């Protein structure tokens, strides 16, 4: 039987895999408002400086969307893809440095409740983006929602963003606990945002690590921190990402440093990327 599901299986099959696999990086947090979107956007810019071709899937339904952070307005979102009105190529917004933005809109929530035949259509569309980029960064939105967990489970790497605030840490703990239960070994990299000093960052990471050690056993990777910097707020007001408006700011420098570490991981991955096809098959399995 030739249906969309079988088309997807062909797409996801091993013999169809290419050498150059796109990595999928999911950026998440326990609590909203900790700086996920700002990190996603500027990490994309900083990775583009390393020659990475980056796509962003905007899955955060928070106040500041990725398109707005770039000063762009999405005409079409993943909803148009879900309804079959548009193809993936038609909804991608071109951003600076070759970055492509896939606007999620309220369609991302719809992803979790899609009927199976529609889902395979969407996934087959997403499968075509593999040729367009080296890396897909998903701004997942906060918390323990079904869609967020599916994205985290299917990704090659997860970035957990927290601030030193106790509430942010408690919520990060909750997400990590659920994630570990449901997705064995996805590498989790922690970014501590809005710190006053390196010591502040180290102490915050230590607190999180101590709390999760019972079930994560030292497998959290502390990848870096970002200073609390008034220029972040200024760039958001100006609707121009920090990496473009204030590339010398202390916050962007921190993000460049994190990007450098990631670029190293991608050149010498401890674990091969499963590619967008691997991501799709894992995502499909979880529905
Ligand atoms: N490093 C930082 N320094 C100062 N303000 C920050 C920093 N990171 C984020 N913010 C502020 O926090 C708010 C929330 O950031 P955002 O990226 O939208 O969070 P999220 O996507 O997690 O909801 C923004 O208004 C931004 O100005
Ligand atoms: Mg956000």
PDB file of C-alpha atoms and ligand atoms in Angstrom:
ATOM      1  CA  UNK A   1       0.000   0.000   0.000  1.00  0.00           C
ATOM      2  CA  UNK A   2       1.407   3.334  -0.977  1.00  0.00           C
ATOM      3  CA  UNK A   3       0.386   5.946   1.539  1.00  0.00           C
ATOM      4  CA  UNK A   4       2.110   8.842   3.245  1.00  0.00           C
ATOM      5  CA  UNK A   5       3.237   6.628   6.105  1.00  0.00           C
ATOM      6  CA  UNK A   6       5.037   4.295   3.736  1.00  0.00           C
ATOM      7  CA  UNK A   7       6.574   7.305   1.972  1.00  0.00           C
ATOM      8  CA  UNK A   8       7.898   8.395   5.347  1.00  0.00           C
ATOM      9  CA  UNK A   9       9.299   4.966   6.089  1.00  0.00           C
ATOM     10  CA  UNK A  10      11.224   5.130   2.813  1.00  0.00           C
ATOM     11  CA  UNK A  11      12.449   8.592   3.764  1.00  0.00           C
ATOM     12  CA  UNK A  12      13.544   7.409   7.189  1.00  0.00           C
ATOM     13  CA  UNK A  13      15.047   4.143   6.014  1.00  0.00           C
ATOM     14  CA  UNK A  14      18.717   3.419   6.432  1.00  0.00           C
ATOM     15  CA  UNK A  15      19.592   2.937   2.783  1.00  0.00           C
ATOM     16  CA  UNK A  16      18.159   6.331   2.051  1.00  0.00           C
ATOM     17  CA  UNK A  17      20.380   8.072   4.577  1.00  0.00           C
ATOM     18  CA  UNK A  18      23.054  10.400   3.332  1.00  0.00           C
ATOM     19  CA  UNK A  19      26.451  11.011   4.824  1.00  0.00           C
ATOM     20  CA  UNK A  20      25.865  14.619   5.804  1.00  0.00           C
ATOM     21  CA  UNK A  21      23.301  14.438   8.495  1.00  0.00           C
ATOM     22  CA  UNK A  22      21.615  17.432   9.960  1.00  0.00           C
ATOM     23  CA  UNK A  23      21.894  17.616  13.726  1.00  0.00           C
ATOM     24  CA  UNK A  24      18.821  18.457  15.732  1.00  0.00           C
ATOM     25  CA  UNK A  25      19.351  20.590  18.821  1.00  0.00           C
ATOM     26  CA  UNK A  26      16.382  21.242  21.122  1.00  0.00           C
ATOM     27  CA  UNK A  27      16.529  24.291  23.415  1.00  0.00           C
ATOM     28  CA  UNK A  28      14.263  23.973  26.427  1.00  0.00           C
ATOM     29  CA  UNK A  29      13.663  25.119  30.002  1.00  0.00           C
ATOM     30  CA  UNK A  30      11.510  24.270  32.966  1.00  0.00           C
ATOM     31  CA  UNK A  31       9.997  27.721  33.305  1.00  0.00           C
ATOM     32  CA  UNK A  32       9.171  30.345  30.676  1.00  0.00           C
ATOM     33  CA  UNK A  33      10.976  33.676  30.433  1.00  0.00           C
ATOM     34  CA  UNK A  34      14.464  32.364  31.262  1.00  0.00           C
ATOM     35  CA  UNK A  35      15.982  33.310  27.893  1.00  0.00           C
ATOM     36  CA  UNK A  36      15.423  30.359  25.530  1.00  0.00           C
ATOM     37  CA  UNK A  37      14.391  32.404  22.534  1.00  0.00           C
ATOM     38  CA  UNK A  38      17.189  34.911  22.994  1.00  0.00           C
ATOM     39  CA  UNK A  39      19.705  32.070  23.260  1.00  0.00           C
ATOM     40  CA  UNK A  40      18.269  30.200  20.250  1.00  0.00           C
ATOM     41  CA  UNK A  41      18.389  33.232  17.976  1.00  0.00           C
ATOM     42  CA  UNK A  42      21.880  34.323  18.964  1.00  0.00           C
ATOM     43  CA  UNK A  43      23.293  30.813  19.060  1.00  0.00           C
ATOM     44  CA  UNK A  44      22.077  30.433  15.478  1.00  0.00           C
ATOM     45  CA  UNK A  45      23.899  33.652  14.532  1.00  0.00           C
ATOM     46  CA  UNK A  46      27.064  32.591  16.345  1.00  0.00           C
ATOM     47  CA  UNK A  47      27.024  29.104  14.786  1.00  0.00           C
ATOM     48  CA  UNK A  48      26.540  30.713  11.373  1.00  0.00           C
ATOM     49  CA  UNK A  49      29.827  32.538  12.088  1.00  0.00           C
ATOM     50  CA  UNK A  50      31.366  29.055  12.257  1.00  0.00           C
ATOM     51  CA  UNK A  51      30.010  28.294   8.797  1.00  0.00           C
ATOM     52  CA  UNK A  52      27.079  26.207  10.017  1.00  0.00           C
ATOM     53  CA  UNK A  53      23.888  26.386   7.938  1.00  0.00           C
ATOM     54  CA  UNK A  54      21.159  26.760  10.538  1.00  0.00           C
ATOM     55  CA  UNK A  55      17.387  26.372  10.549  1.00  0.00           C
ATOM     56  CA  UNK A  56      15.256  27.355  13.552  1.00  0.00           C
ATOM     57  CA  UNK A  57      11.921  25.722  14.293  1.00  0.00           C
ATOM     58  CA  UNK A  58       9.983  28.128  16.476  1.00  0.00           C
ATOM     59  CA  UNK A  59       8.080  25.898  18.838  1.00  0.00           C
ATOM     60  CA  UNK A  60       7.829  28.368  21.719  1.00  0.00           C
ATOM     61  CA  UNK A  61       4.441  29.963  22.073  1.00  0.00           C
ATOM     62  CA  UNK A  62       5.774  32.518  24.545  1.00  0.00           C
ATOM     63  CA  UNK A  63       5.499  36.242  24.090  1.00  0.00           C
ATOM     64  CA  UNK A  64       8.558  36.919  21.962  1.00  0.00           C
ATOM     65  CA  UNK A  65       8.658  34.699  18.923  1.00  0.00           C
ATOM     66  CA  UNK A  66      11.746  33.929  16.916  1.00  0.00           C
ATOM     67  CA  UNK A  67      10.529  35.825  13.835  1.00  0.00           C
ATOM     68  CA  UNK A  68       9.898  38.937  15.938  1.00  0.00           C
ATOM     69  CA  UNK A  69      13.360  38.670  17.505  1.00  0.00           C
ATOM     70  CA  UNK A  70      14.748  38.849  13.960  1.00  0.00           C
ATOM     71  CA  UNK A  71      12.482  41.808  13.133  1.00  0.00           C
ATOM     72  CA  UNK A  72      10.542  39.661  10.670  1.00  0.00           C
ATOM     73  CA  UNK A  73       6.873  38.840  10.427  1.00  0.00           C
ATOM     74  CA  UNK A  74       5.763  35.348   9.616  1.00  0.00           C
ATOM     75  CA  UNK A  75       3.037  35.208   6.972  1.00  0.00           C
ATOM     76  CA  UNK A  76       2.739  31.479   7.060  1.00  0.00           C
ATOM     77  CA  UNK A  77       3.368  29.081   9.886  1.00  0.00           C
ATOM     78  CA  UNK A  78       3.514  25.373  10.398  1.00  0.00           C
ATOM     79  CA  UNK A  79      -0.304  25.553  10.544  1.00  0.00           C
ATOM     80  CA  UNK A  80      -0.332  26.130   6.786  1.00  0.00           C
ATOM     81  CA  UNK A  81       1.886  23.103   6.430  1.00  0.00           C
ATOM     82  CA  UNK A  82      -0.463  21.050   8.610  1.00  0.00           C
ATOM     83  CA  UNK A  83      -3.470  22.101   6.554  1.00  0.00           C
ATOM     84  CA  UNK A  84      -1.639  21.241   3.331  1.00  0.00           C
ATOM     85  CA  UNK A  85      -1.899  24.812   2.031  1.00  0.00           C
ATOM     86  CA  UNK A  86       1.857  25.392   1.908  1.00  0.00           C
ATOM     87  CA  UNK A  87       5.018  23.362   1.493  1.00  0.00           C
ATOM     88  CA  UNK A  88       7.928  23.596   3.903  1.00  0.00           C
ATOM     89  CA  UNK A  89       9.882  25.715   1.405  1.00  0.00           C
ATOM     90  CA  UNK A  90       7.015  28.217   1.264  1.00  0.00           C
ATOM     91  CA  UNK A  91       6.821  28.775   5.009  1.00  0.00           C
ATOM     92  CA  UNK A  92      10.547  29.176   5.782  1.00  0.00           C
ATOM     93  CA  UNK A  93      11.442  32.808   6.480  1.00  0.00           C
ATOM     94  CA  UNK A  94      14.908  33.846   5.308  1.00  0.00           C
ATOM     95  CA  UNK A  95      16.858  35.510   8.129  1.00  0.00           C
ATOM     96  CA  UNK A  96      20.379  36.959   8.329  1.00  0.00           C
ATOM     97  CA  UNK A  97      23.524  34.863   7.737  1.00  0.00           C
ATOM     98  CA  UNK A  98      21.558  32.295   5.767  1.00  0.00           C
ATOM     99  CA  UNK A  99      19.459  31.328   8.793  1.00  0.00           C
ATOM    100  CA  UNK A 100      16.033  29.934   7.931  1.00  0.00           C
ATOM    101  CA  UNK A 101      13.132  30.301  10.364  1.00  0.00           C
ATOM    102  CA  UNK A 102      10.217  27.867  10.442  1.00  0.00           C
ATOM    103  CA  UNK A 103       7.431  29.714  12.262  1.00  0.00           C
ATOM    104  CA  UNK A 104       5.467  27.482  14.575  1.00  0.00           C
ATOM    105  CA  UNK A 105       2.481  29.614  15.481  1.00  0.00           C
ATOM    106  CA  UNK A 106      -0.230  27.729  17.258  1.00  0.00           C
ATOM    107  CA  UNK A 107       0.439  24.935  14.775  1.00  0.00           C
ATOM    108  CA  UNK A 108       3.122  23.465  16.981  1.00  0.00           C
ATOM    109  CA  UNK A 109       0.548  22.525  19.588  1.00  0.00           C
ATOM    110  CA  UNK A 110      -1.476  21.027  16.774  1.00  0.00           C
ATOM    111  CA  UNK A 111       1.505  18.791  15.965  1.00  0.00           C
ATOM    112  CA  UNK A 112       0.888  16.769  19.107  1.00  0.00           C
ATOM    113  CA  UNK A 113      -2.725  16.137  18.226  1.00  0.00           C
ATOM    114  CA  UNK A 114      -2.348  15.474  14.542  1.00  0.00           C
ATOM    115  CA  UNK A 115      -3.991  12.543  12.946  1.00  0.00           C
ATOM    116  CA  UNK A 116      -1.394  10.112  11.778  1.00  0.00           C
ATOM    117  CA  UNK A 117      -1.796  10.637   8.041  1.00  0.00           C
ATOM    118  CA  UNK A 118      -1.412  14.394   8.421  1.00  0.00           C
ATOM    119  CA  UNK A 119       1.610  13.924  10.648  1.00  0.00           C
ATOM    120  CA  UNK A 120       3.423  11.830   8.088  1.00  0.00           C
ATOM    121  CA  UNK A 121       2.764  14.537   5.492  1.00  0.00           C
ATOM    122  CA  UNK A 122       4.309  17.149   7.768  1.00  0.00           C
ATOM    123  CA  UNK A 123       7.243  14.941   8.638  1.00  0.00           C
ATOM    124  CA  UNK A 124       7.907  14.115   5.002  1.00  0.00           C
ATOM    125  CA  UNK A 125       8.021  17.867   4.360  1.00  0.00           C
ATOM    126  CA  UNK A 126      10.431  18.378   7.231  1.00  0.00           C
ATOM    127  CA  UNK A 127      12.522  15.577   5.764  1.00  0.00           C
ATOM    128  CA  UNK A 128      13.232  17.726   2.732  1.00  0.00           C
ATOM    129  CA  UNK A 129      14.982  20.360   4.831  1.00  0.00           C
ATOM    130  CA  UNK A 130      17.879  18.023   5.504  1.00  0.00           C
ATOM    131  CA  UNK A 131      19.601  19.264   2.356  1.00  0.00           C
ATOM    132  CA  UNK A 132      19.151  22.873   3.364  1.00  0.00           C
ATOM    133  CA  UNK A 133      21.009  22.943   6.674  1.00  0.00           C
ATOM    134  CA  UNK A 134      23.627  21.354   8.923  1.00  0.00           C
ATOM    135  CA  UNK A 135      21.673  22.049  12.066  1.00  0.00           C
ATOM    136  CA  UNK A 136      18.050  22.422  13.117  1.00  0.00           C
ATOM    137  CA  UNK A 137      17.583  24.299  16.391  1.00  0.00           C
ATOM    138  CA  UNK A 138      14.166  23.872  17.994  1.00  0.00           C
ATOM    139  CA  UNK A 139      13.004  26.541  20.434  1.00  0.00           C
ATOM    140  CA  UNK A 140      10.718  24.117  22.233  1.00  0.00           C
ATOM    141  CA  UNK A 141       8.833  26.206  24.747  1.00  0.00           C
ATOM    142  CA  UNK A 142       8.986  25.514  28.461  1.00  0.00           C
ATOM    143  CA  UNK A 143       7.699  22.765  30.661  1.00  0.00           C
ATOM    144  CA  UNK A 144       6.509  19.201  30.559  1.00  0.00           C
ATOM    145  CA  UNK A 145       4.067  19.369  27.639  1.00  0.00           C
ATOM    146  CA  UNK A 146       3.635  16.457  25.297  1.00  0.00           C
ATOM    147  CA  UNK A 147       5.073  18.237  22.234  1.00  0.00           C
ATOM    148  CA  UNK A 148       8.059  19.538  24.177  1.00  0.00           C
ATOM    149  CA  UNK A 149       8.917  16.068  25.488  1.00  0.00           C
ATOM    150  CA  UNK A 150       8.583  14.550  22.018  1.00  0.00           C
ATOM    151  CA  UNK A 151      10.979  17.128  20.604  1.00  0.00           C
ATOM    152  CA  UNK A 152      13.463  16.548  23.434  1.00  0.00           C
ATOM    153  CA  UNK A 153      13.353  12.786  23.067  1.00  0.00           C
ATOM    154  CA  UNK A 154      13.915  12.912  19.327  1.00  0.00           C
ATOM    155  CA  UNK A 155      16.762  15.471  19.330  1.00  0.00           C
ATOM    156  CA  UNK A 156      20.489  14.707  19.022  1.00  0.00           C
ATOM    157  CA  UNK A 157      21.298  17.201  21.775  1.00  0.00           C
ATOM    158  CA  UNK A 158      19.284  19.139  24.342  1.00  0.00           C
ATOM    159  CA  UNK A 159      20.147  22.519  25.830  1.00  0.00           C
ATOM    160  CA  UNK A 160      18.499  23.143  29.197  1.00  0.00           C
ATOM    161  CA  UNK A 161      18.380  26.870  29.933  1.00  0.00           C
ATOM    162  CA  UNK A 162      17.991  28.032  33.508  1.00  0.00           C
ATOM    163  CA  UNK A 163      18.658  31.142  35.537  1.00  0.00           C
ATOM    164  CA  UNK A 164      19.997  31.174  39.111  1.00  0.00           C
ATOM    165  CA  UNK A 165      16.424  31.746  40.397  1.00  0.00           C
ATOM    166  CA  UNK A 166      15.207  28.909  42.640  1.00  0.00           C
ATOM    167  CA  UNK A 167      11.912  28.587  40.718  1.00  0.00           C
ATOM    168  CA  UNK A 168      13.745  28.216  37.400  1.00  0.00           C
ATOM    169  CA  UNK A 169      15.987  25.534  38.939  1.00  0.00           C
ATOM    170  CA  UNK A 170      13.086  23.613  40.466  1.00  0.00           C
ATOM    171  CA  UNK A 171      11.253  23.576  37.144  1.00  0.00           C
ATOM    172  CA  UNK A 172      14.426  22.553  35.268  1.00  0.00           C
ATOM    173  CA  UNK A 173      14.760  19.664  37.711  1.00  0.00           C
ATOM    174  CA  UNK A 174      11.211  18.522  36.903  1.00  0.00           C
ATOM    175  CA  UNK A 175      11.818  18.506  33.154  1.00  0.00           C
ATOM    176  CA  UNK A 176      15.161  16.706  33.498  1.00  0.00           C
ATOM    177  CA  UNK A 177      13.607  14.027  35.647  1.00  0.00           C
ATOM    178  CA  UNK A 178      10.828  13.320  33.156  1.00  0.00           C
ATOM    179  CA  UNK A 179      13.216  13.525  30.226  1.00  0.00           C
ATOM    180  CA  UNK A 180      15.591  10.996  31.725  1.00  0.00           C
ATOM    181  CA  UNK A 181      12.726   8.617  32.389  1.00  0.00           C
ATOM    182  CA  UNK A 182      11.456   8.838  28.824  1.00  0.00           C
ATOM    183  CA  UNK A 183      14.582   9.363  26.744  1.00  0.00           C
ATOM    184  CA  UNK A 184      17.538   7.327  27.931  1.00  0.00           C
ATOM    185  CA  UNK A 185      20.703   8.941  26.705  1.00  0.00           C
ATOM    186  CA  UNK A 186      20.208  12.206  24.834  1.00  0.00           C
ATOM    187  CA  UNK A 187      23.117  14.481  25.862  1.00  0.00           C
ATOM    188  CA  UNK A 188      21.928  17.395  28.003  1.00  0.00           C
ATOM    189  CA  UNK A 189      23.915  20.631  27.971  1.00  0.00           C
ATOM    190  CA  UNK A 190      23.133  23.235  30.619  1.00  0.00           C
ATOM    191  CA  UNK A 191      23.304  26.989  29.998  1.00  0.00           C
ATOM    192  CA  UNK A 192      22.945  29.226  33.048  1.00  0.00           C
ATOM    193  CA  UNK A 193      21.530  32.528  31.849  1.00  0.00           C
ATOM    194  CA  UNK A 194      21.451  35.963  33.505  1.00  0.00           C
ATOM    195  CA  UNK A 195      24.359  35.415  35.884  1.00  0.00           C
ATOM    196  CA  UNK A 196      26.303  38.178  37.639  1.00  0.00           C
ATOM    197  CA  UNK A 197      29.607  36.307  37.674  1.00  0.00           C
ATOM    198  CA  UNK A 198      31.267  33.052  36.752  1.00  0.00           C
ATOM    199  CA  UNK A 199      31.022  32.004  40.413  1.00  0.00           C
ATOM    200  CA  UNK A 200      27.265  32.628  40.279  1.00  0.00           C
ATOM    201  CA  UNK A 201      27.069  30.376  37.178  1.00  0.00           C
ATOM    202  CA  UNK A 202      29.176  27.602  38.715  1.00  0.00           C
ATOM    203  CA  UNK A 203      27.183  27.637  41.948  1.00  0.00           C
ATOM    204  CA  UNK A 204      23.880  27.462  40.012  1.00  0.00           C
ATOM    205  CA  UNK A 205      25.068  24.534  37.907  1.00  0.00           C
ATOM    206  CA  UNK A 206      26.309  22.756  41.023  1.00  0.00           C
ATOM    207  CA  UNK A 207      22.906  23.155  42.660  1.00  0.00           C
ATOM    208  CA  UNK A 208      21.141  21.641  39.648  1.00  0.00           C
ATOM    209  CA  UNK A 209      23.690  18.849  39.316  1.00  0.00           C
ATOM    210  CA  UNK A 210      23.439  17.902  42.961  1.00  0.00           C
ATOM    211  CA  UNK A 211      19.648  17.764  42.725  1.00  0.00           C
ATOM    212  CA  UNK A 212      19.582  15.562  39.617  1.00  0.00           C
ATOM    213  CA  UNK A 213      22.571  13.358  40.437  1.00  0.00           C
ATOM    214  CA  UNK A 214      20.368  10.651  41.857  1.00  0.00           C
ATOM    215  CA  UNK A 215      18.957   9.880  38.422  1.00  0.00           C
ATOM    216  CA  UNK A 216      21.344  11.544  35.963  1.00  0.00           C
ATOM    217  CA  UNK A 217      24.588  10.391  37.472  1.00  0.00           C
ATOM    218  CA  UNK A 218      26.981  13.106  36.376  1.00  0.00           C
ATOM    219  CA  UNK A 219      25.764  13.163  32.803  1.00  0.00           C
ATOM    220  CA  UNK A 220      24.774  16.825  32.736  1.00  0.00           C
ATOM    221  CA  UNK A 221      27.229  18.815  30.646  1.00  0.00           C
ATOM    222  CA  UNK A 222      27.816  22.391  31.788  1.00  0.00           C
ATOM    223  CA  UNK A 223      28.370  24.106  28.443  1.00  0.00           C
ATOM    224  CA  UNK A 224      28.445  27.726  29.562  1.00  0.00           C
ATOM    225  CA  UNK A 225      26.738  30.758  30.996  1.00  0.00           C
ATOM    226  CA  UNK A 226      25.447  34.105  29.789  1.00  0.00           C
ATOM    227  CA  UNK A 227      25.807  37.318  31.780  1.00  0.00           C
ATOM    228  CA  UNK A 228      22.813  39.365  32.744  1.00  0.00           C
ATOM    229  CA  UNK A 229      23.201  42.175  30.245  1.00  0.00           C
ATOM    230  CA  UNK A 230      20.878  45.162  29.668  1.00  0.00           C
ATOM    231  CA  UNK A 231      21.792  45.075  25.967  1.00  0.00           C
ATOM    232  CA  UNK A 232      19.722  41.876  25.632  1.00  0.00           C
ATOM    233  CA  UNK A 233      16.578  43.819  26.517  1.00  0.00           C
ATOM    234  CA  UNK A 234      17.639  46.658  24.252  1.00  0.00           C
ATOM    235  CA  UNK A 235      18.127  44.356  21.269  1.00  0.00           C
ATOM    236  CA  UNK A 236      14.686  42.841  21.863  1.00  0.00           C
ATOM    237  CA  UNK A 237      13.106  46.313  21.920  1.00  0.00           C
ATOM    238  CA  UNK A 238      14.905  47.161  18.679  1.00  0.00           C
ATOM    239  CA  UNK A 239      13.830  43.835  17.142  1.00  0.00           C
ATOM    240  CA  UNK A 240      17.363  43.174  16.037  1.00  0.00           C
ATOM    241  CA  UNK A 241      19.184  40.202  17.524  1.00  0.00           C
ATOM    242  CA  UNK A 242      22.019  40.902  19.929  1.00  0.00           C
ATOM    243  CA  UNK A 243      24.572  39.249  17.645  1.00  0.00           C
ATOM    244  CA  UNK A 244      23.807  41.867  15.004  1.00  0.00           C
ATOM    245  CA  UNK A 245      23.052  44.969  17.068  1.00  0.00           C
ATOM    246  CA  UNK A 246      25.564  44.443  19.889  1.00  0.00           C
ATOM    247  CA  UNK A 247      28.096  41.807  18.784  1.00  0.00           C
ATOM    248  CA  UNK A 248      30.607  43.088  21.361  1.00  0.00           C
ATOM    249  CA  UNK A 249      28.174  42.766  24.285  1.00  0.00           C
ATOM    250  CA  UNK A 250      29.167  40.508  27.154  1.00  0.00           C
ATOM    251  CA  UNK A 251      26.046  38.361  26.642  1.00  0.00           C
ATOM    252  CA  UNK A 252      26.761  37.734  22.941  1.00  0.00           C
ATOM    253  CA  UNK A 253      30.411  36.955  23.689  1.00  0.00           C
ATOM    254  CA  UNK A 254      29.252  34.243  26.073  1.00  0.00           C
ATOM    255  CA  UNK A 255      26.956  32.844  23.389  1.00  0.00           C
ATOM    256  CA  UNK A 256      29.812  32.888  20.851  1.00  0.00           C
ATOM    257  CA  UNK A 257      31.846  30.891  23.317  1.00  0.00           C
ATOM    258  CA  UNK A 258      29.033  28.322  23.710  1.00  0.00           C
ATOM    259  CA  UNK A 259      28.720  28.180  19.902  1.00  0.00           C
ATOM    260  CA  UNK A 260      32.447  27.504  19.637  1.00  0.00           C
ATOM    261  CA  UNK A 261      32.095  24.546  21.969  1.00  0.00           C
ATOM    262  CA  UNK A 262      29.157  23.225  19.965  1.00  0.00           C
ATOM    263  CA  UNK A 263      31.003  23.693  16.688  1.00  0.00           C
ATOM    264  CA  UNK A 264      33.759  21.537  18.221  1.00  0.00           C
ATOM    265  CA  UNK A 265      31.250  18.896  19.293  1.00  0.00           C
ATOM    266  CA  UNK A 266      29.795  18.864  15.788  1.00  0.00           C
ATOM    267  CA  UNK A 267      33.196  18.472  14.169  1.00  0.00           C
ATOM    268  CA  UNK A 268      34.088  15.663  16.530  1.00  0.00           C
ATOM    269  CA  UNK A 269      30.787  14.294  17.730  1.00  0.00           C
ATOM    270  CA  UNK A 270      30.920  11.868  20.653  1.00  0.00           C
ATOM    271  CA  UNK A 271      27.811  10.348  19.096  1.00  0.00           C
ATOM    272  CA  UNK A 272      26.896  10.521  15.397  1.00  0.00           C
ATOM    273  CA  UNK A 273      23.869  12.637  14.543  1.00  0.00           C
ATOM    274  CA  UNK A 274      20.868  10.602  13.598  1.00  0.00           C
ATOM    275  CA  UNK A 275      19.913  13.281  11.099  1.00  0.00           C
ATOM    276  CA  UNK A 276      16.511  14.717  10.384  1.00  0.00           C
ATOM    277  CA  UNK A 277      15.360  11.265   9.261  1.00  0.00           C
ATOM    278  CA  UNK A 278      16.425   9.786  12.579  1.00  0.00           C
ATOM    279  CA  UNK A 279      14.679  12.662  14.312  1.00  0.00           C
ATOM    280  CA  UNK A 280      11.530  12.029  12.289  1.00  0.00           C
ATOM    281  CA  UNK A 281      11.422   8.340  12.966  1.00  0.00           C
ATOM    282  CA  UNK A 282      11.951   8.911  16.683  1.00  0.00           C
ATOM    283  CA  UNK A 283       9.261  11.597  16.693  1.00  0.00           C
ATOM    284  CA  UNK A 284       6.893   9.306  14.811  1.00  0.00           C
ATOM    285  CA  UNK A 285       7.516   6.475  17.242  1.00  0.00           C
ATOM    286  CA  UNK A 286       6.565   8.665  20.184  1.00  0.00           C
ATOM    287  CA  UNK A 287       3.092   9.495  18.830  1.00  0.00           C
TER     288      UNK A 287
HETATM  289  N1  LIG B   1      21.278  37.398  29.461  1.00  0.00           N
HETATM  290  C1  LIG B   1      20.225  38.211  29.657  1.00  0.00           C
HETATM  291  N2  LIG B   1      20.397  39.419  30.234  1.00  0.00           N
HETATM  292  C2  LIG B   1      19.351  40.264  30.453  1.00  0.00           C
HETATM  293  N3  LIG B   1      18.094  39.974  30.102  1.00  0.00           N
HETATM  294  C3  LIG B   1      17.853  38.787  29.535  1.00  0.00           C
HETATM  295  C4  LIG B   1      18.890  37.846  29.254  1.00  0.00           C
HETATM  296  N4  LIG B   1      18.345  36.755  28.660  1.00  0.00           N
HETATM  297  C5  LIG B   1      17.014  37.016  28.553  1.00  0.00           C
HETATM  298  N5  LIG B   1      16.710  38.227  29.082  1.00  0.00           N
HETATM  299  C6  LIG B   1      15.367  38.838  29.174  1.00  0.00           C
HETATM  300  O1  LIG B   1      14.444  37.868  29.580  1.00  0.00           O
HETATM  301  C7  LIG B   1      13.248  37.976  28.851  1.00  0.00           C
HETATM  302  C8  LIG B   1      12.811  36.608  28.383  1.00  0.00           C
HETATM  303  O2  LIG B   1      13.711  36.127  27.398  1.00  0.00           O
HETATM  304  P1  LIG B   1      13.227  35.072  26.307  1.00  0.00           P
HETATM  305  O3  LIG B   1      14.385  34.724  25.470  1.00  0.00           O
HETATM  306  O4  LIG B   1      12.011  35.585  25.591  1.00  0.00           O
HETATM  307  O5  LIG B   1      12.809  33.875  27.265  1.00  0.00           O
HETATM  308  P2  LIG B   1      12.004  32.537  26.939  1.00  0.00           P
HETATM  309  O6  LIG B   1      12.088  32.289  25.476  1.00  0.00           O
HETATM  310  O7  LIG B   1      12.683  31.482  27.765  1.00  0.00           O
HETATM  311  O8  LIG B   1      10.593  32.753  27.397  1.00  0.00           O
HETATM  312  C9  LIG B   1      13.496  38.933  27.714  1.00  0.00           C
HETATM  313  O9  LIG B   1      12.683  40.059  27.862  1.00  0.00           O
HETATM  314  C10 LIG B   1      14.933  39.333  27.813  1.00  0.00           C
HETATM  315  O10 LIG B   1      15.082  40.720  27.743  1.00  0.00           O
HETATM  316 MG1  LIG B   2      10.565  32.212  24.077  1.00  0.00          MG
END
